GROMACS .gro file of C-alpha atoms in nm:
model
  289
    1MET     CA    1  -0.132  -1.607   2.396
    2ARG     CA    2  -0.419  -1.554   2.134
    3ARG     CA    3  -0.665  -1.713   2.349
    4ASN     CA    4  -0.597  -1.489   2.642
    5MET     CA    5  -0.613  -1.178   2.416
    6ARG     CA    6  -0.931  -1.221   2.258
    7PRO     CA    7  -1.140  -1.228   2.587
    8LYS     CA    8  -0.976  -0.927   2.700
    9MET     CA    9  -1.059  -0.736   2.396
   10ARG     CA   10  -1.420  -0.863   2.427
   11GLN     CA   11  -1.430  -0.737   2.776
   12ASN     CA   12  -1.326  -0.387   2.694
   13THR     CA   13  -1.636  -0.145   2.628
   14ARG     CA   14  -1.627   0.069   2.310
   15PRO     CA   15  -1.561   0.367   2.523
   16GLN     CA   16  -1.233   0.207   2.653
   17ALA     CA   17  -1.125   0.116   2.304
   18VAL     CA   18  -1.200   0.444   2.158
   19HIS     CA   19  -1.014   0.590   2.474
   20ALA     CA   20  -0.702   0.433   2.386
   21ALA     CA   21  -0.735   0.474   2.018
   22ARG     CA   22  -0.504   0.801   2.012
   23LEU     CA   23  -0.241   0.628   2.198
   24VAL     CA   24  -0.216   0.341   1.966
   25VAL     CA   25  -0.273   0.503   1.638
   26SER     CA   26  -0.026   0.780   1.734
   27ALA     CA   27   0.238   0.501   1.749
   28ALA     CA   28   0.129   0.393   1.413
   29LEU     CA   29   0.159   0.747   1.274
   30ALA     CA   30   0.499   0.757   1.414
   31ALA     CA   31   0.610   0.603   1.079
   32LEU     CA   32   0.316   0.767   0.868
   33LEU     CA   33   0.244   0.505   0.584
   34ALA     CA   34   0.573   0.348   0.708
   35LEU     CA   35   0.477   0.023   0.904
   36PRO     CA   36   0.722  -0.212   0.739
   37ALA     CA   37   0.665  -0.599   0.704
   38ALA     CA   38   0.867  -0.700   0.977
   39GLY     CA   39   1.165  -0.895   0.903
   40CYS     CA   40   1.303  -0.696   0.587
   41LYS     CA   41   1.448  -0.365   0.622
   42THR     CA   42   1.243  -0.099   0.436
   43THR     CA   43   1.204   0.263   0.414
   44ASP     CA   44   0.948   0.530   0.473
   45GLY     CA   45   0.978   0.679   0.144
   46ASP     CA   46   1.201   0.845  -0.122
   47ILE     CA   47   1.225   1.212  -0.083
   48THR     CA   48   1.365   1.271  -0.436
   49GLY     CA   49   1.102   1.054  -0.594
   50SER     CA   50   0.817   1.185  -0.386
   51LEU     CA   51   0.890   1.541  -0.478
   52GLY     CA   52   0.904   1.463  -0.857
   53LEU     CA   53   1.274   1.543  -0.912
   54ALA     CA   54   1.404   1.389  -1.228
   55ARG     CA   55   1.662   1.148  -1.071
   56ALA     CA   56   2.001   1.118  -1.228
   57ASP     CA   57   2.129   0.851  -0.984
   58PRO     CA   58   2.259   0.566  -1.207
   59GLN     CA   59   2.052   0.328  -0.977
   60PRO     CA   60   1.705   0.293  -1.143
   61ALA     CA   61   1.517   0.288  -0.805
   62ALA     CA   62   1.560   0.422  -0.463
   63PRO     CA   63   1.759   0.196  -0.242
   64ARG     CA   64   1.566  -0.036   0.019
   65THR     CA   65   1.870  -0.143   0.235
   66GLU     CA   66   2.108   0.056   0.470
   67ALA     CA   67   2.397  -0.040   0.211
   68GLY     CA   68   2.216   0.101  -0.068
   69TRP     CA   69   2.150   0.413   0.098
   70ARG     CA   70   2.516   0.458   0.188
   71GLN     CA   71   2.622   0.387  -0.151
   72GLN     CA   72   2.388   0.676  -0.270
   73MET     CA   73   2.530   0.882  -0.010
   74ALA     CA   74   2.882   0.799  -0.155
   75VAL     CA   75   2.779   0.893  -0.499
   76TRP     CA   76   2.598   1.241  -0.423
   77GLY     CA   77   2.811   1.340  -0.120
   78PRO     CA   78   3.136   1.440  -0.325
   79ARG     CA   79   2.902   1.619  -0.604
   80TYR     CA   80   2.735   1.801  -0.324
   81ARG     CA   81   3.055   1.913  -0.149
   82ALA     CA   82   3.193   2.023  -0.473
   83ASN     CA   83   2.888   2.269  -0.537
   84GLN     CA   84   2.652   2.323  -0.246
   85GLY     CA   85   2.418   2.495  -0.479
   86ASP     CA   86   2.364   2.175  -0.681
   87ALA     CA   87   1.988   2.130  -0.585
   88ARG     CA   88   1.965   1.764  -0.727
   89ALA     CA   89   2.278   1.666  -0.533
   90ALA     CA   90   2.158   1.830  -0.229
   91ILE     CA   91   1.805   1.639  -0.240
   92ALA     CA   92   1.975   1.304  -0.304
   93TYR     CA   93   2.250   1.333  -0.084
   94ALA     CA   94   2.044   1.457   0.219
   95ASP     CA   95   1.780   1.157   0.124
   96ALA     CA   96   2.040   0.921   0.184
   97LEU     CA   97   2.161   1.068   0.514
   98ARG     CA   98   1.801   1.080   0.623
   99HIS     CA   99   1.758   0.714   0.546
  100ILE     CA  100   2.061   0.606   0.757
  101GLY     CA  101   1.944   0.813   1.047
  102GLN     CA  102   2.161   1.133   1.025
  103ARG     CA  103   1.863   1.375   1.024
  104ALA     CA  104   2.033   1.666   1.161
  105GLN     CA  105   2.290   1.641   0.884
  106ALA     CA  106   2.016   1.614   0.622
  107VAL     CA  107   1.836   1.919   0.765
  108ALA     CA  108   2.191   2.126   0.755
  109VAL     CA  109   2.247   1.997   0.381
  110LEU     CA  110   1.898   2.120   0.276
  111GLN     CA  111   1.909   2.450   0.465
  112THR     CA  112   2.231   2.539   0.254
  113ALA     CA  113   2.065   2.419  -0.063
  114SER     CA  114   1.748   2.638   0.026
  115ILE     CA  115   1.945   2.957   0.079
  116ARG     CA  116   2.134   2.903  -0.247
  117ASN     CA  117   1.802   2.799  -0.440
  118PRO     CA  118   1.542   3.019  -0.249
  119HIS     CA  119   1.258   2.979  -0.524
  120ASN     CA  120   1.341   2.589  -0.600
  121LYS     CA  121   1.030   2.429  -0.477
  122LYS     CA  122   1.165   2.076  -0.480
  123VAL     CA  123   1.458   2.191  -0.239
  124LEU     CA  124   1.193   2.362  -0.037
  125GLY     CA  125   0.981   2.069  -0.014
  126ALA     CA  126   1.269   1.831   0.054
  127TYR     CA  127   1.366   2.077   0.327
  128GLY     CA  128   1.041   2.059   0.482
  129ARG     CA  129   1.014   1.702   0.495
  130ALA     CA  130   1.361   1.687   0.649
  131LEU     CA  131   1.271   1.937   0.939
  132ALA     CA  132   0.954   1.754   1.002
  133ASP     CA  133   1.159   1.417   1.029
  134ALA     CA  134   1.374   1.624   1.281
  135GLY     CA  135   1.054   1.738   1.479
  136ARG     CA  136   1.105   2.093   1.382
  137LEU     CA  137   0.729   2.135   1.298
  138LYS     CA  138   0.671   2.513   1.253
  139GLU     CA  139   0.974   2.536   1.048
  140ALA     CA  140   0.858   2.233   0.844
  141LEU     CA  141   0.530   2.400   0.780
  142ASP     CA  142   0.663   2.718   0.672
  143ALA     CA  143   0.918   2.556   0.428
  144LEU     CA  144   0.624   2.318   0.307
  145THR     CA  145   0.397   2.626   0.253
  146ARG     CA  146   0.678   2.786   0.043
  147ALA     CA  147   0.726   2.469  -0.160
  148HIS     CA  148   0.415   2.529  -0.364
  149THR     CA  149   0.162   2.787  -0.480
  150PRO     CA  150  -0.229   2.793  -0.498
  151ASP     CA  151  -0.188   2.831  -0.874
  152ASN     CA  152   0.053   2.537  -0.892
  153PRO     CA  153  -0.024   2.303  -0.591
  154ASP     CA  154   0.162   1.968  -0.554
  155TRP     CA  155  -0.049   1.685  -0.389
  156ARG     CA  156   0.273   1.551  -0.241
  157ILE     CA  157   0.340   1.872  -0.058
  158LEU     CA  158  -0.006   1.898   0.074
  159ASN     CA  159   0.008   1.539   0.190
  160ALA     CA  160   0.332   1.626   0.371
  161GLN     CA  161   0.170   1.940   0.513
  162GLY     CA  162  -0.128   1.719   0.652
  163ALA     CA  163   0.112   1.489   0.832
  164VAL     CA  164   0.295   1.764   1.006
  165LEU     CA  165  -0.026   1.931   1.091
  166ASP     CA  166  -0.154   1.592   1.247
  167GLN     CA  167   0.151   1.577   1.431
  168MET     CA  168   0.077   1.925   1.585
  169GLY     CA  169  -0.264   1.804   1.685
  170ARG     CA  170  -0.449   2.007   1.416
  171HIS     CA  171  -0.640   1.730   1.282
  172ARG     CA  172  -0.929   1.917   1.092
  173ASP     CA  173  -0.677   2.131   0.931
  174ALA     CA  174  -0.474   1.815   0.823
  175GLN     CA  175  -0.788   1.657   0.691
  176ARG     CA  176  -0.837   1.971   0.473
  177HIS     CA  177  -0.505   1.930   0.325
  178TYR     CA  178  -0.529   1.566   0.250
  179ARG     CA  179  -0.897   1.638   0.085
  180ALA     CA  180  -0.734   1.897  -0.143
  181ALA     CA  181  -0.423   1.642  -0.213
  182LEU     CA  182  -0.695   1.389  -0.328
  183ASN     CA  183  -0.882   1.646  -0.553
  184LEU     CA  184  -0.538   1.684  -0.732
  185MET     CA  185  -0.463   1.296  -0.707
  186PRO     CA  186  -0.804   1.105  -0.665
  187ASN     CA  187  -0.779   0.774  -0.481
  188GLU     CA  188  -0.409   0.786  -0.403
  189PRO     CA  189  -0.354   0.536  -0.146
  190SER     CA  190  -0.085   0.721   0.064
  191VAL     CA  191  -0.297   1.006   0.105
  192LEU     CA  192  -0.633   0.812   0.177
  193SER     CA  193  -0.414   0.621   0.432
  194ASN     CA  194  -0.290   0.942   0.601
  195LEU     CA  195  -0.648   1.049   0.597
  196GLY     CA  196  -0.760   0.754   0.761
  197LEU     CA  197  -0.520   0.753   1.035
  198SER     CA  198  -0.594   1.108   1.111
  199TYR     CA  199  -0.959   1.034   1.153
  200ALA     CA  200  -0.836   0.758   1.400
  201LEU     CA  201  -0.640   1.009   1.582
  202GLU     CA  202  -0.971   1.200   1.639
  203LYS     CA  203  -1.145   0.873   1.763
  204ARG     CA  204  -1.343   0.852   1.467
  205LEU     CA  205  -1.276   0.479   1.409
  206LYS     CA  206  -1.554   0.384   1.179
  207GLN     CA  207  -1.479   0.664   0.957
  208ALA     CA  208  -1.102   0.579   0.957
  209GLU     CA  209  -1.187   0.227   0.877
  210THR     CA  210  -1.396   0.320   0.570
  211VAL     CA  211  -1.120   0.552   0.432
  212LEU     CA  212  -0.834   0.290   0.512
  213ARG     CA  213  -1.043   0.013   0.327
  214GLN     CA  214  -1.091   0.259   0.018
  215ALA     CA  215  -0.696   0.324   0.038
  216ALA     CA  216  -0.622  -0.060   0.081
  217ALA     CA  217  -0.846  -0.143  -0.229
  218GLN     CA  218  -0.642   0.084  -0.462
  219PRO     CA  219  -0.409  -0.145  -0.714
  220SER     CA  220  -0.096   0.070  -0.606
  221ALA     CA  221  -0.141   0.045  -0.220
  222ALA     CA  222   0.169  -0.063  -0.044
  223PRO     CA  223   0.131  -0.341   0.231
  224LYS     CA  224   0.180  -0.091   0.482
  225VAL     CA  225  -0.151   0.069   0.400
  226ARG     CA  226  -0.313  -0.269   0.482
  227GLN     CA  227  -0.124  -0.283   0.817
  228ASN     CA  228  -0.278   0.076   0.910
  229LEU     CA  229  -0.619  -0.091   0.832
  230ALA     CA  230  -0.543  -0.391   1.040
  231LEU     CA  231  -0.444  -0.175   1.336
  232VAL     CA  232  -0.765   0.021   1.319
  233VAL     CA  233  -0.984  -0.293   1.280
  234GLY     CA  234  -0.805  -0.423   1.583
  235LEU     CA  235  -0.876  -0.097   1.763
  236GLU     CA  236  -1.242  -0.169   1.706
  237GLY     CA  237  -1.206  -0.521   1.878
  238ARG     CA  238  -1.212  -0.720   1.568
  239PHE     CA  239  -0.886  -0.907   1.610
  240ALA     CA  240  -0.923  -1.204   1.413
  241GLU     CA  241  -1.029  -1.018   1.121
  242ALA     CA  242  -0.730  -0.763   1.193
  243GLU     CA  243  -0.489  -1.079   1.189
  244ARG     CA  244  -0.624  -1.163   0.836
  245ILE     CA  245  -0.570  -0.840   0.699
  246ALA     CA  246  -0.213  -0.810   0.841
  247SER     CA  247  -0.107  -1.151   0.702
  248ALA     CA  248  -0.272  -1.096   0.364
  249ASP     CA  249  -0.040  -1.093   0.054
  250LEU     CA  250   0.285  -1.132   0.263
  251PRO     CA  251   0.520  -1.436   0.287
  252PRO     CA  252   0.447  -1.668   0.613
  253LYS     CA  253   0.748  -1.500   0.778
  254GLU     CA  254   0.666  -1.148   0.734
  255ALA     CA  255   0.294  -1.220   0.796
  256GLN     CA  256   0.386  -1.371   1.150
  257ALA     CA  257   0.613  -1.063   1.240
  258ASN     CA  258   0.345  -0.829   1.124
  259ILE     CA  259   0.081  -1.016   1.337
  260ALA     CA  260   0.324  -1.004   1.647
  261TYR     CA  261   0.362  -0.631   1.584
  262LEU     CA  262  -0.020  -0.595   1.577
  263ARG     CA  263  -0.058  -0.792   1.878
  264LYS     CA  264   0.206  -0.581   2.082
  265MET     CA  265   0.006  -0.264   1.960
  266LEU     CA  266  -0.333  -0.395   2.079
  267ALA     CA  267  -0.186  -0.526   2.400
  268LYS     CA  268  -0.065  -0.178   2.494
  269LYS     CA  269  -0.424  -0.050   2.394
  270ASN     CA  270  -0.564  -0.332   2.667
  271ALA     CA  271  -0.310  -0.225   2.954
  272PHE     CA  272  -0.373   0.130   2.889
  273SER     CA  273  -0.762   0.080   2.910
  274ALA     CA  274  -0.744  -0.134   3.195
  275GLY     CA  275  -0.539   0.120   3.409
  276LYS     CA  276  -0.240  -0.099   3.421
  277GLU     CA  277  -0.004   0.114   3.222
  278ARG     CA  278   0.057   0.479   3.185
  279PRO     CA  279   0.073   0.624   2.822
  280PRO     CA  280   0.404   0.580   2.710
  281TYR     CA  281   0.594   0.833   2.528
  282VAL     CA  282   0.447   0.873   2.158
  283PRO     CA  283   0.703   0.924   1.895
  284ALA     CA  284   0.681   1.212   1.662
  285PRO     CA  285   0.479   1.132   1.345
  286LYS     CA  286   0.680   1.186   1.014
  287ALA     CA  287   0.567   1.363   0.692
  288GLY     CA  288   0.375   1.129   0.444
  289THR     CA  289   0.531   1.019   0.142
   0.00000   0.00000   0.00000
């Protein structure tokens, strides 16, 4: 299978690869910075932690399994129902709901909390993230805009705004938000990775690769950042190098699963470039962490 794919990629001209970039990178952006190491159940970020809310959850870290998120839901759900104005409970409860797939309910919880806490920036930020997750982009952008002020900006909110703008097709606006976030938090790998994917969505693959390499070089970069880099390198036709990047720093089983995912994505690019497949439905990207 590997021998068959490499010649096919060499036959593609650069214009064909660039033509397919938007399709394949959009699929990657469907889980902005959330391409998991396959074989283990991971999450796409913790709203509570990413918005800087002091955590009162007795667990020291955010859950990373469905059972853990359900436990968090069981802890915070009753507290929220007892007082729907409790901002901390609302955010933690909605966070758990979102991670088990109950996005509409998470939006409803945070909508109520935002009405009762109209000036609470953390609630507004979480509400905006939940709306973006549910595909309600214009409402998400409005909530995120109200979640911080020019005199007190939050790089996490700017990053989330950029992700929403990218989903709306406003890539240059998104990139301005990412750069503003980087002014506040230089070399933050999650923002750099989002910026790199945004460039890729504009078919600027070389620029995307440069930024994603900078993101992957950061000590705090998560494995998913390297997977985004591997995807862009693969889109440029360097599949062997993409394989090496995708398998770095991972146990063999997870490395093989990530390479299989990469092959699947690039096979879609080849089929689309060759005219054998119409562009499939591209899932909506989520706001970055």
